[in-house]
XYZ file of C-alpha atoms in Angstrom:
491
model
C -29.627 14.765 -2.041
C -30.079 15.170 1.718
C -29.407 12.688 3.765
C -30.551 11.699 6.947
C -29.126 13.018 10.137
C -26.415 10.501 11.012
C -26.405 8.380 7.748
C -23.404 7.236 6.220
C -22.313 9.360 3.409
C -19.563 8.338 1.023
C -17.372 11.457 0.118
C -18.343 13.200 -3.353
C -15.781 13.330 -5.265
C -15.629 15.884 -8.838
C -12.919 15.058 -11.483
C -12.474 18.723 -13.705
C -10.117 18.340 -16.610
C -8.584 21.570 -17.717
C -7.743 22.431 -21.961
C -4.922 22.238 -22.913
C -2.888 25.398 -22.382
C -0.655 27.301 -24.614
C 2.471 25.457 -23.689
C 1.209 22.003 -24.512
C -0.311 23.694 -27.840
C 2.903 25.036 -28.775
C 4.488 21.880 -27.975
C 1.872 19.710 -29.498
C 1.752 17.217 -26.907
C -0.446 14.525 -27.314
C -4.013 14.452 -24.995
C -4.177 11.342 -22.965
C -7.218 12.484 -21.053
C -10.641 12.137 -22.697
C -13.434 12.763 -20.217
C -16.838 10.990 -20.885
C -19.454 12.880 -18.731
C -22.868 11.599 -19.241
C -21.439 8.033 -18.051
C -19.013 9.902 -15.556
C -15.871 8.244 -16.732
C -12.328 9.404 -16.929
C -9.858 7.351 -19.745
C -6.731 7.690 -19.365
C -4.163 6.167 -22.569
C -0.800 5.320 -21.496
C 2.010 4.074 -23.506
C 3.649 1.461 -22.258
C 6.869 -0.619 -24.022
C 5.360 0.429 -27.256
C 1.702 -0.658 -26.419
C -0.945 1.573 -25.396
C -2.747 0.802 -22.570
C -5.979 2.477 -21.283
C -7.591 2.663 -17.722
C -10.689 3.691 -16.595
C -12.042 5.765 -13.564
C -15.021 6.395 -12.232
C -16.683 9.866 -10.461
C -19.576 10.862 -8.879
C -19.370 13.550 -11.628
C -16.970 14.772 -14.451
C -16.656 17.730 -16.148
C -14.236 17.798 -19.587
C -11.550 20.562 -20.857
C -15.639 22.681 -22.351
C -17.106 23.498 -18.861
C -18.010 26.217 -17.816
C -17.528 27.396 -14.119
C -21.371 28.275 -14.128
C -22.350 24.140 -15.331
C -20.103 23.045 -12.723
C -21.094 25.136 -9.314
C -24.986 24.761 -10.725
C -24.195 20.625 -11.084
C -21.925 20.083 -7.990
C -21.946 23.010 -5.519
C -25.436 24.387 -5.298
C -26.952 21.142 -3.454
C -23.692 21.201 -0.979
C -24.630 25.305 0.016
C -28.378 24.001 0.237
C -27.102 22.175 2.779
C -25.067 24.583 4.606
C -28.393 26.450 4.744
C -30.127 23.483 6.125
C -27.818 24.233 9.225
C -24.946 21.672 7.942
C -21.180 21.956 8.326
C -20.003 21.511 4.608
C -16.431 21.041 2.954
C -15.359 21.501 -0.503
C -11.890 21.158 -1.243
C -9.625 21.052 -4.350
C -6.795 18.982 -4.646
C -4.813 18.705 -7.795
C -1.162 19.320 -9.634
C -0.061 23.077 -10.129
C -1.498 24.682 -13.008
C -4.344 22.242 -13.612
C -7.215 24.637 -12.279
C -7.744 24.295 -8.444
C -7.766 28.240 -7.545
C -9.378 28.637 -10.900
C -12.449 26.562 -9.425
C -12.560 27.477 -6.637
C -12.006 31.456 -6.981
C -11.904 32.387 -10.562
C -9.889 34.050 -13.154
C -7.384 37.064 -12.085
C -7.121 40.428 -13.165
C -3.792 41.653 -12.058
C -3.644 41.646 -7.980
C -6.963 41.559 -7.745
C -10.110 39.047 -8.802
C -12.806 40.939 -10.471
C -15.774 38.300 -9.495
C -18.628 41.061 -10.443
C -19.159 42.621 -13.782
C -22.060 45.337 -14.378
C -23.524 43.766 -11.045
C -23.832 40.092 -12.225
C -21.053 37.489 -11.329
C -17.709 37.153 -13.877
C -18.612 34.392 -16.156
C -15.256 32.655 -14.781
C -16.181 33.752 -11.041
C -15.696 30.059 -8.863
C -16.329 28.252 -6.348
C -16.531 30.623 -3.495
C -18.155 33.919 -5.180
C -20.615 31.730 -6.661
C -21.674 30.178 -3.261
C -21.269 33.643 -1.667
C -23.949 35.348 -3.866
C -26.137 31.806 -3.648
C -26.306 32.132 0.422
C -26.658 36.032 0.474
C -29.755 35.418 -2.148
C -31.126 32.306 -0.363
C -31.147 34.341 3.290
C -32.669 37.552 1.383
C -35.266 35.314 0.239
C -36.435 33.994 3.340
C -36.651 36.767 5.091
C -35.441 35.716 8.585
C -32.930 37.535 10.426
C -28.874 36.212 10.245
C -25.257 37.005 10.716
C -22.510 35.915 8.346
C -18.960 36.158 9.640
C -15.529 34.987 7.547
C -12.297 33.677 8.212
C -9.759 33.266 6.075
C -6.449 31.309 6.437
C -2.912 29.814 4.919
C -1.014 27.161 5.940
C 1.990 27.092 5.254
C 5.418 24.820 5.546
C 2.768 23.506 8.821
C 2.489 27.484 10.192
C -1.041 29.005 9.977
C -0.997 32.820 8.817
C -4.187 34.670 9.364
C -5.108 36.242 5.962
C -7.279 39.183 7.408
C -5.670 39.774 10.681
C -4.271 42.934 11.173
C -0.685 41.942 12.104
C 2.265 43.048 9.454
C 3.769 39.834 7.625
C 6.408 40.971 10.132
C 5.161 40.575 13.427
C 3.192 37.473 12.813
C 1.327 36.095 15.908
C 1.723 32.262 16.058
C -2.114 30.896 16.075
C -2.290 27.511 17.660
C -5.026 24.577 17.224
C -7.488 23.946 19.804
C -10.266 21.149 19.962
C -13.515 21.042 21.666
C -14.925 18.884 23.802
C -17.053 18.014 20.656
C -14.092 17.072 18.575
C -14.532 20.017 16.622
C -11.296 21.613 15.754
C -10.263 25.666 15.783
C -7.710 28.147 15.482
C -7.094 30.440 18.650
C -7.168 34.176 17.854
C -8.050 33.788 14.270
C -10.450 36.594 13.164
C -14.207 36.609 12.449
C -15.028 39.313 10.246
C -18.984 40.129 9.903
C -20.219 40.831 6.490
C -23.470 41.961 5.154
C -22.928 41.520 1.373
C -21.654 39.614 -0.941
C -19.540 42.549 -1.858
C -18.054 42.740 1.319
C -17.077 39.333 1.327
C -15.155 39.746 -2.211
C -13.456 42.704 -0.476
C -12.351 40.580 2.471
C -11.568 37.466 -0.294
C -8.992 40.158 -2.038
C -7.744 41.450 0.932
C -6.361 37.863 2.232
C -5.576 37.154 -1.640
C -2.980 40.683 -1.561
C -1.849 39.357 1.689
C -1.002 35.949 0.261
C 0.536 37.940 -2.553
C 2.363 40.042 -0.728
C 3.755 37.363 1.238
C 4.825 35.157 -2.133
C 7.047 38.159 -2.479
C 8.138 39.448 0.668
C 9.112 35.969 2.322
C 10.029 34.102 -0.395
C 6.831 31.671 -0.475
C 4.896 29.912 -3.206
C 1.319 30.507 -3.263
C 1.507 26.588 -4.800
C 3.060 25.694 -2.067
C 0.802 26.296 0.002
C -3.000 25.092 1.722
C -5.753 28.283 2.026
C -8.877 27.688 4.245
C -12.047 30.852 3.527
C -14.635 29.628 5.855
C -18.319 30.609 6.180
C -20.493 30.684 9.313
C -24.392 31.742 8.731
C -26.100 32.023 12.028
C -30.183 32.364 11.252
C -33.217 32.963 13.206
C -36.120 30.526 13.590
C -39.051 30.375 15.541
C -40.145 26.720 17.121
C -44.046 26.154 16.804
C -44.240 27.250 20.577
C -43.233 30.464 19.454
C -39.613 30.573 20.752
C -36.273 31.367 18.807
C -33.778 29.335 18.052
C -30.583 29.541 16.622
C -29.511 27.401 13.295
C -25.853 27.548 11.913
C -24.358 26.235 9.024
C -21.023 26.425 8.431
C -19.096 26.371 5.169
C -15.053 25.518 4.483
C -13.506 25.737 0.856
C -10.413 24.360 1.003
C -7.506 24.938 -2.166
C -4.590 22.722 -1.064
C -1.250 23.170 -2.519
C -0.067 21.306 -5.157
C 0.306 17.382 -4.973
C 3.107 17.328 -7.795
C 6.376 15.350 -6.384
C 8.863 16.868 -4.410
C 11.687 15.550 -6.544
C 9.904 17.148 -9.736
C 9.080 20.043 -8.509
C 12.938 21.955 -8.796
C 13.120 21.983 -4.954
C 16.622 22.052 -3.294
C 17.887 22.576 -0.489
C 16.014 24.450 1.991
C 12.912 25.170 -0.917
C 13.503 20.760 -0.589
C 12.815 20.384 3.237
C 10.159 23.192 3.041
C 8.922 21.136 -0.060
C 8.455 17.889 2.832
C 7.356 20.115 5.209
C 4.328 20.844 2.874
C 4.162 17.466 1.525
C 3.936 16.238 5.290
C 0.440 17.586 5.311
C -0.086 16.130 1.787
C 1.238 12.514 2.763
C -0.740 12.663 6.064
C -3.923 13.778 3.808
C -2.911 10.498 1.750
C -2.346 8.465 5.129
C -5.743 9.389 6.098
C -7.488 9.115 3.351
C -6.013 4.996 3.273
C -6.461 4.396 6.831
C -10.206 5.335 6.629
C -10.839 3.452 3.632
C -8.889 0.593 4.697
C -10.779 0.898 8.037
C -7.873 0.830 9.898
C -8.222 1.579 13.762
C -5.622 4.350 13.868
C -6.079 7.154 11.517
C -3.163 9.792 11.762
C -5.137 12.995 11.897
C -2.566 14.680 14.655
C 0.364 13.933 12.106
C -0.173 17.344 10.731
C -2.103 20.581 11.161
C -4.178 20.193 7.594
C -5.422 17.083 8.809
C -6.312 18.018 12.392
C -7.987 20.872 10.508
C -10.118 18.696 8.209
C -10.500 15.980 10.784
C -14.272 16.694 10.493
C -14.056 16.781 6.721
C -12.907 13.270 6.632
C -15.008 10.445 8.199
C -16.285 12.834 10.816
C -19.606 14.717 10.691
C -19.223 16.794 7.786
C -20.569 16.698 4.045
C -17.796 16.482 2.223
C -17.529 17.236 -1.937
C -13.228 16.997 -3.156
C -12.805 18.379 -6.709
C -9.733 16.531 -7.799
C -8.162 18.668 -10.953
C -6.000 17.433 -13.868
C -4.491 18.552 -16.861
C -5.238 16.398 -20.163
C -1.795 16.326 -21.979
C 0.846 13.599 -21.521
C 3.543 15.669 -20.036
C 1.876 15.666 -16.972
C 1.007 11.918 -16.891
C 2.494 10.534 -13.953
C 0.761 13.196 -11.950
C -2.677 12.679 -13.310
C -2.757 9.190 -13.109
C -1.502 9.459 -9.084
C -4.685 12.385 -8.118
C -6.725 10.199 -10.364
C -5.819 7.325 -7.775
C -6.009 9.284 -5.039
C -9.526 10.788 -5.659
C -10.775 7.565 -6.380
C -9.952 5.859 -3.104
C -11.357 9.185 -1.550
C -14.446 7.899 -3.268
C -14.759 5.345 -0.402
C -14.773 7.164 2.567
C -17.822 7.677 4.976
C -19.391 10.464 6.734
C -21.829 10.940 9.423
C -23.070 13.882 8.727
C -24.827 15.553 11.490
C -27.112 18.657 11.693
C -25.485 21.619 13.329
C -27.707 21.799 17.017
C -30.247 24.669 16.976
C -29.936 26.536 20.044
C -32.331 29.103 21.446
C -30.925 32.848 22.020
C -30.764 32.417 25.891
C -28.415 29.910 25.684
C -26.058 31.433 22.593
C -26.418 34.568 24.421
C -24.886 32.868 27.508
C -22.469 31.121 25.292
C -21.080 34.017 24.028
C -20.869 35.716 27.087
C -19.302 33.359 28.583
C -16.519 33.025 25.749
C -16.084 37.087 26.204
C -15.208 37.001 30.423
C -12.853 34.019 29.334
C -11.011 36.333 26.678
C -11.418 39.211 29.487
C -9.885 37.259 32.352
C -7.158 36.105 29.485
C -6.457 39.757 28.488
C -6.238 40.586 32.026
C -4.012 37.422 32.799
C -1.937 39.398 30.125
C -2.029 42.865 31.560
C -0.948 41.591 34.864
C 2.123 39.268 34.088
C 3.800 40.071 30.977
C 4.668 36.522 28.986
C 1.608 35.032 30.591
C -1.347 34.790 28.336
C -3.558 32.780 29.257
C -4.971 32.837 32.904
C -5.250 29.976 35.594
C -8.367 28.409 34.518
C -7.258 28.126 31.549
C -3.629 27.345 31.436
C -5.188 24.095 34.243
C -7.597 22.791 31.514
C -5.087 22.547 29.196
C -2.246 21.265 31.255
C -5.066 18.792 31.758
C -5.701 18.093 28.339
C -1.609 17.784 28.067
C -1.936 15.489 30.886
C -4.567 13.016 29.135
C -1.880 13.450 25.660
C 0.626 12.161 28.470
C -1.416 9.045 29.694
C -2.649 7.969 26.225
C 1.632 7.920 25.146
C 1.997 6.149 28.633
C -0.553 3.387 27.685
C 0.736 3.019 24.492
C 4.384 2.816 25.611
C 2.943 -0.041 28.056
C 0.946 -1.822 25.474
C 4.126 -1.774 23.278
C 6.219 -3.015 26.380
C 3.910 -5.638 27.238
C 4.153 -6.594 23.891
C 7.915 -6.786 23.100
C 7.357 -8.780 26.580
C 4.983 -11.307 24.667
C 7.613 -11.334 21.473
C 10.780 -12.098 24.160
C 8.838 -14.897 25.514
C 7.857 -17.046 22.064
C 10.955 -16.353 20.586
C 12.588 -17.670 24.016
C 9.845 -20.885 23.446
C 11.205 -21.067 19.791
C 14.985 -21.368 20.915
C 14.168 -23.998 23.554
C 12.073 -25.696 20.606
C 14.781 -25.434 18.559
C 17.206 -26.593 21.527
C 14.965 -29.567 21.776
C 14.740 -30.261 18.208
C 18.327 -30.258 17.772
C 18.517 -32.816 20.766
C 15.723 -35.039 19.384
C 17.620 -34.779 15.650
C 21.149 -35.958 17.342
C 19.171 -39.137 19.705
C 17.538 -39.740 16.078
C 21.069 -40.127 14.180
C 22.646 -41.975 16.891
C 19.464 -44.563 16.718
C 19.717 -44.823 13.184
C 23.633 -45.814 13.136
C 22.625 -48.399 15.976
C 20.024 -49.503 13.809
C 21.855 -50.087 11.099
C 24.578 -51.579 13.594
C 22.034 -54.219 14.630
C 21.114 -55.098 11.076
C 24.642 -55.343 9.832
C 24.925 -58.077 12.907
C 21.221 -59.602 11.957
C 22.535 -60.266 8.574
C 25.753 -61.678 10.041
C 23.648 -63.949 12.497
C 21.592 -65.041 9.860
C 24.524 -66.471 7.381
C 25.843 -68.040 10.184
C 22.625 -69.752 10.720
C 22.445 -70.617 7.158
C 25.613 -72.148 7.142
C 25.214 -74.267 10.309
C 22.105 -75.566 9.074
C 24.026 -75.952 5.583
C 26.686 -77.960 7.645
C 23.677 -79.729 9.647
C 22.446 -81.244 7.085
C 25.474 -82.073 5.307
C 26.996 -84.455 8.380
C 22.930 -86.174 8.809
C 23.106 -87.093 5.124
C 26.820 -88.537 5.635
C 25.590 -90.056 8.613
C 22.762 -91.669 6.812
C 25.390 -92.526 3.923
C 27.167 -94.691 6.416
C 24.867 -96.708 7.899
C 23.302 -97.663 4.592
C 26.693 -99.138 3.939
C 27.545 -100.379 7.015
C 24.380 -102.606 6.718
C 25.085 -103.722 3.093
């Protein structure tokens, strides 16, 4: 349900369990997976020296190798789009092994090239994720009758490059886009395009478009669409009108997120350069992971900058997003060791909080001015261009972010000092340690030397004391002759 604005959320996280696919069927291999979805449990049977063990997880919800795309988006997604509606910035993404559903959920089945997510004008029965929520926010706006934009974007990522799916640039003259943050936080992609759509047919033209693109470049360049992350966003901009009668401005923004494959690097056939693509890929993977611990650990670093998925879906994660991850798995035990490591994985994402926070209304004067504003900055850029080829950027703008590189500067300066002052503080009390030691040592030899002294002086006490013995021996033996002698002398 809602929450509200600027309560703690914990993450939602979705566990889907594919059927078992004709491979495994063929093969016969046995189903460790069973889902149990009315108490939302996941048990897992793994063999172990000979004895079977079994372990347990836990969801927010699970759906079994039987559901139907339809149960899931009506269970899971329709509450996260109300929310996007609400004027929310919502994330869904899926994370999972190759081959164990994730651009089935979130986009659907695949007729050749091309998705077919409308059949005699009603949605595929295996349309996903995004169609589904498409047609839901088109419908909901219809409804309500107010006036609103809806613009696109749709990206890859790829060994840590970001390709923009609808831009017009070839596959061979591909514009590097670069991150940029907000003073907010909130993080973008420079000269990524906004396309405006006004149906939910135009956005499954633009969806195939980026999806040929992606195709295209599997084939052209060599890549694997496994390989790598895809980011369609949604922005809906809608008109409302305050009780004094003036108009303001609501957005709600929606990312659906498929990231590549989570399977091993060593077992995925990668070598050579496919192998140090492979870690480029899993960087943004093993930074996901890294972020996903340090938040739940509470940890007061969390590594978001270590890669460009992560600065991406910095809001996503402990930020002020709603967040939903649909971990996917496949139920047979050939893929074991994977299942059991996104079934981990999604269950510490269980544990992390957002603060979700409503997206601010602003009135038309001052989006108006916004935008305006954004448009002489890309006109003075342009012009920047025009007028000194290899510069694109102009003055203004190159200062504020020489600035910001500045700040980056000062914050590795302080760091580098703290970590001085510290090997500083380390130096010292090992330095007290040695003289401790030094001491000890000193202390230990005065200790032995008293000892063998002491035992001197007792050898000698001993000594003394026979001697005493004896004289008084010897004492008593000349008073008792003495005595002896008198007797007789007097008898």
């Amino acid at each position: 349900g809602a929450a509200g604005d600027g309560d703690s959320v914990n993450v939602q996280v979705i566990l889907r369990c594919r059927p078992a696919n004709a491979e495994e069927k063929k093969a016969r291999a046995p189903t460790v997976v069973k889902c149990a979805e009315a108490s939302r449990e996941v048990h897992v049977s793994q063999t172990i020296a000979g004895k079977t063990h079994e372990r347990t997880f836990h969801y927010d919800k699970v759906f079994g190798p039987q559901s139907e795309q339809a149960e899931l988006y009506e269970t899971a997604v329709t509450p996260i789009v109300d929310e996007v509606l609400s004027g929310y910035t919502c994330a869904i993404f899926a994370y999972g092994q190759t081959g164990t559903g994730k651009t089935f959920t979130m986009e659907g089945g695949i007729a050749g090239a091309e998705k077919t997510y409308v059949k005699d004008g009603a949605l595929a029965a295996d349309a996903g994720v995004i169609p589904r929520s498409v047609k839901q926010i088109f419908e909901t706006l219809e409804a309500n009758g107010s006036e609103y934009s809806v613009k696109v974007t749709f990206l890859e990522l790829y060994n840590e490059e970001i390709t923009d799916l609808l831009g017009a640039d070839t596959l061979d003259d591909k514009r590097k886009l670069a991150l940029l943050e907000d003073s907010k936080g909130f993080v973008t992609v420079r000269g990524l395009e906004e396309v405006i759509v006004k149906t939910p047919d135009e956005i499954f033209d633009v969806l195939n478009r980026g999806t040929v693109k992606r195709r295209t470049a599997e084939t052209k360049l060599n890549k694997q669409s496994s390989r790598s992350h895809s980011v369609f966003s949604v922005t809906i901009h809608m008109k409302e009108s305050t009780p004094d009668g003036e108009d303001v401005i609501k957005v709600g923004r929606l990312n659906l997120v498929d990231l590549a494959g989570s399977e091993n690097i060593g077992r995925s056939g990668a070598k050579d350069s496919r192998a140090r693509e492979a870690g480029e890929i899993n960087k943004s993977l093993l930074t996901l992971g890294r972020v996903i611990s340090a938040l739940v650990e509470k940890q007061p670093h969390v590594p978001y900058r270590d890669s460009k998925l992560t600065r991406m879906l910095r809001d996503s994660l402990g930020g002020r997003t709603k967040t939903c991850i649909i971990a996917t798995v496949a139920p047979s035990v050939n893929c074991l060791e994977e299942t059991l490591s996104t079934l981990d994985y999604a269950h510490r994402a269980k544990n992390i909080k957002n603060r979700p926070e409503v997206n601010q209304r602003v009135t038309k004067t001052t989006l108006i001015k916004d935008m305006t504003g954004e448009i002489d900055r890309l006109r003075r850029d342009l012009l920047a261009c025009r007028e000194k080829n290899g510069v694109y950027i102009n003055a203004e703008r190159y200062a504020e972010e020489q600035a910001e590189r500045k700040k980056l500067d000062e914050t590795v300066l302080a760091l580098e000092q703290q970590i001085e002052e510290k090997e500083e503080e380390l130096a010292k009390v090992q330095k007290l340690f040695e003289t401790k030691e030094t001491e000890l040592d000193s202390l230990k030899d005065a200790h032995d030397q008293t000892v063998c002294v002491l035992q001197a002086t007792q050898g000698e006490l001993k000594a003394t004391e026979s001697a005493l013995d004896e004289a008084h021996e010897g004492l008593e033996e000349r008073d008792y002759l003495i005595a002896s002698h008198e007797r007789s002398q007097k008898g």
